[in-house]
Amino acid sequence: MRQPGFDPALLPRHAEFLAALRAQGLLEMSGGFDDRSGGAYLLRGVADLAAAEAIAAADPLVVHGASTARVHGWRVH
């Protein structure tokens, strides 16, 4: 979720981060919310929740405090 003072100048670095995840086969899909409050991405092939949290923590938007990230495990039926 975007934080007060969100810096849109970080968006190209965020896009590069997502492209790298996609190239590694770790990113299933991503996109922004209609209300522009943030976005979400779905990871695949990640060992565990801790690994997913480490990936999210490395997102440039999170590193620079422009956004926060929440990671959830998902059981697909």
mmCIF file of C-alpha atoms in Angstrom:
data_model
loop_
_atom_site.group_PDB
_atom_site.id
_atom_site.type_symbol
_atom_site.label_atom_id
_atom_site.label_comp_id
_atom_site.label_asym_id
_atom_site.label_seq_id
_atom_site.Cartn_x
_atom_site.Cartn_y
_atom_site.Cartn_z
ATOM 1 C CA MET A 1 0.000 0.000 0.000
ATOM 2 C CA ARG A 2 1.244 3.459 -0.868
ATOM 3 C CA GLN A 3 2.424 5.611 2.005
ATOM 4 C CA PRO A 4 2.064 9.376 2.465
ATOM 5 C CA GLY A 5 4.732 11.084 0.398
ATOM 6 C CA PHE A 6 4.769 8.241 -2.165
ATOM 7 C CA ASP A 7 7.434 9.042 -4.753
ATOM 8 C CA PRO A 8 6.340 8.071 -8.291
ATOM 9 C CA ALA A 9 9.975 8.411 -9.400
ATOM 10 C CA LEU A 10 10.500 4.964 -7.821
ATOM 11 C CA LEU A 11 8.030 3.291 -10.204
ATOM 12 C CA PRO A 12 10.621 2.494 -12.904
ATOM 13 C CA ARG A 13 12.806 0.720 -10.298
ATOM 14 C CA HIS A 14 9.733 -1.161 -9.064
ATOM 15 C CA ALA A 15 8.941 -2.203 -12.656
ATOM 16 C CA GLU A 16 12.525 -3.428 -13.107
ATOM 17 C CA PHE A 17 12.212 -5.401 -9.866
ATOM 18 C CA LEU A 18 9.025 -7.060 -11.110
ATOM 19 C CA ALA A 19 10.603 -7.776 -14.506
ATOM 20 C CA ALA A 20 13.518 -9.508 -12.767
ATOM 21 C CA LEU A 21 11.112 -11.646 -10.725
ATOM 22 C CA ARG A 22 9.260 -12.552 -13.915
ATOM 23 C CA ALA A 23 12.538 -13.468 -15.653
ATOM 24 C CA GLN A 24 13.390 -15.752 -12.707
ATOM 25 C CA GLY A 25 10.008 -17.463 -13.023
ATOM 26 C CA LEU A 26 8.882 -16.185 -9.615
ATOM 27 C CA LEU A 27 6.174 -13.711 -10.658
ATOM 28 C CA GLU A 28 2.810 -15.085 -11.766
ATOM 29 C CA MET A 29 0.969 -11.759 -12.132
ATOM 30 C CA SER A 30 0.971 -8.187 -10.863
ATOM 31 C CA GLY A 31 -1.065 -5.028 -11.119
ATOM 32 C CA GLY A 32 -2.181 -1.831 -9.481
ATOM 33 C CA PHE A 33 -5.475 -1.251 -7.703
ATOM 34 C CA ASP A 34 -8.118 0.859 -9.452
ATOM 35 C CA ASP A 35 -8.081 3.413 -6.630
ATOM 36 C CA ARG A 36 -4.277 3.835 -6.989
ATOM 37 C CA SER A 37 -3.765 3.012 -3.302
ATOM 38 C CA GLY A 38 -1.223 0.342 -4.158
ATOM 39 C CA GLY A 39 -1.094 -2.970 -5.941
ATOM 40 C CA ALA A 40 -0.413 -6.650 -5.596
ATOM 41 C CA TYR A 41 1.705 -9.354 -7.064
ATOM 42 C CA LEU A 42 1.383 -13.118 -6.970
ATOM 43 C CA LEU A 43 4.583 -15.102 -6.538
ATOM 44 C CA ARG A 44 5.057 -18.727 -7.540
ATOM 45 C CA GLY A 45 7.726 -21.325 -6.858
ATOM 46 C CA VAL A 46 8.846 -19.625 -3.658
ATOM 47 C CA ALA A 47 10.130 -22.003 -0.972
ATOM 48 C CA ASP A 48 8.073 -20.658 1.917
ATOM 49 C CA LEU A 49 6.408 -17.634 3.456
ATOM 50 C CA ALA A 50 9.717 -16.316 4.817
ATOM 51 C CA ALA A 51 11.211 -16.360 1.313
ATOM 52 C CA ALA A 52 8.164 -14.509 -0.055
ATOM 53 C CA GLU A 53 8.488 -11.924 2.715
ATOM 54 C CA ALA A 54 12.172 -11.432 1.859
ATOM 55 C CA ILE A 55 11.272 -10.868 -1.800
ATOM 56 C CA ALA A 56 8.594 -8.311 -0.901
ATOM 57 C CA ALA A 57 10.999 -6.549 1.472
ATOM 58 C CA ALA A 58 13.470 -6.132 -1.416
ATOM 59 C CA ASP A 59 10.928 -4.273 -3.589
ATOM 60 C CA PRO A 60 12.349 -0.767 -4.132
ATOM 61 C CA LEU A 61 9.008 0.768 -3.130
ATOM 62 C CA VAL A 62 9.305 -0.968 0.250
ATOM 63 C CA VAL A 63 13.052 -0.381 0.648
ATOM 64 C CA HIS A 64 12.548 3.371 0.211
ATOM 65 C CA GLY A 65 9.436 3.569 2.408
ATOM 66 C CA ALA A 66 7.124 4.570 -0.446
ATOM 67 C CA SER A 67 4.909 1.527 0.139
ATOM 68 C CA THR A 68 4.331 -1.188 2.687
ATOM 69 C CA ALA A 69 3.965 -4.848 1.811
ATOM 70 C CA ARG A 70 1.832 -7.550 3.392
ATOM 71 C CA VAL A 71 2.519 -11.156 2.458
ATOM 72 C CA HIS A 72 -0.090 -13.882 2.717
ATOM 73 C CA GLY A 73 0.101 -17.586 2.084
ATOM 74 C CA TRP A 74 -2.576 -18.830 -0.288
ATOM 75 C CA ARG A 75 -4.017 -22.337 -0.433
ATOM 76 C CA VAL A 76 -5.372 -22.911 -3.896
ATOM 77 C CA HIS A 77 -8.153 -25.484 -4.175
#
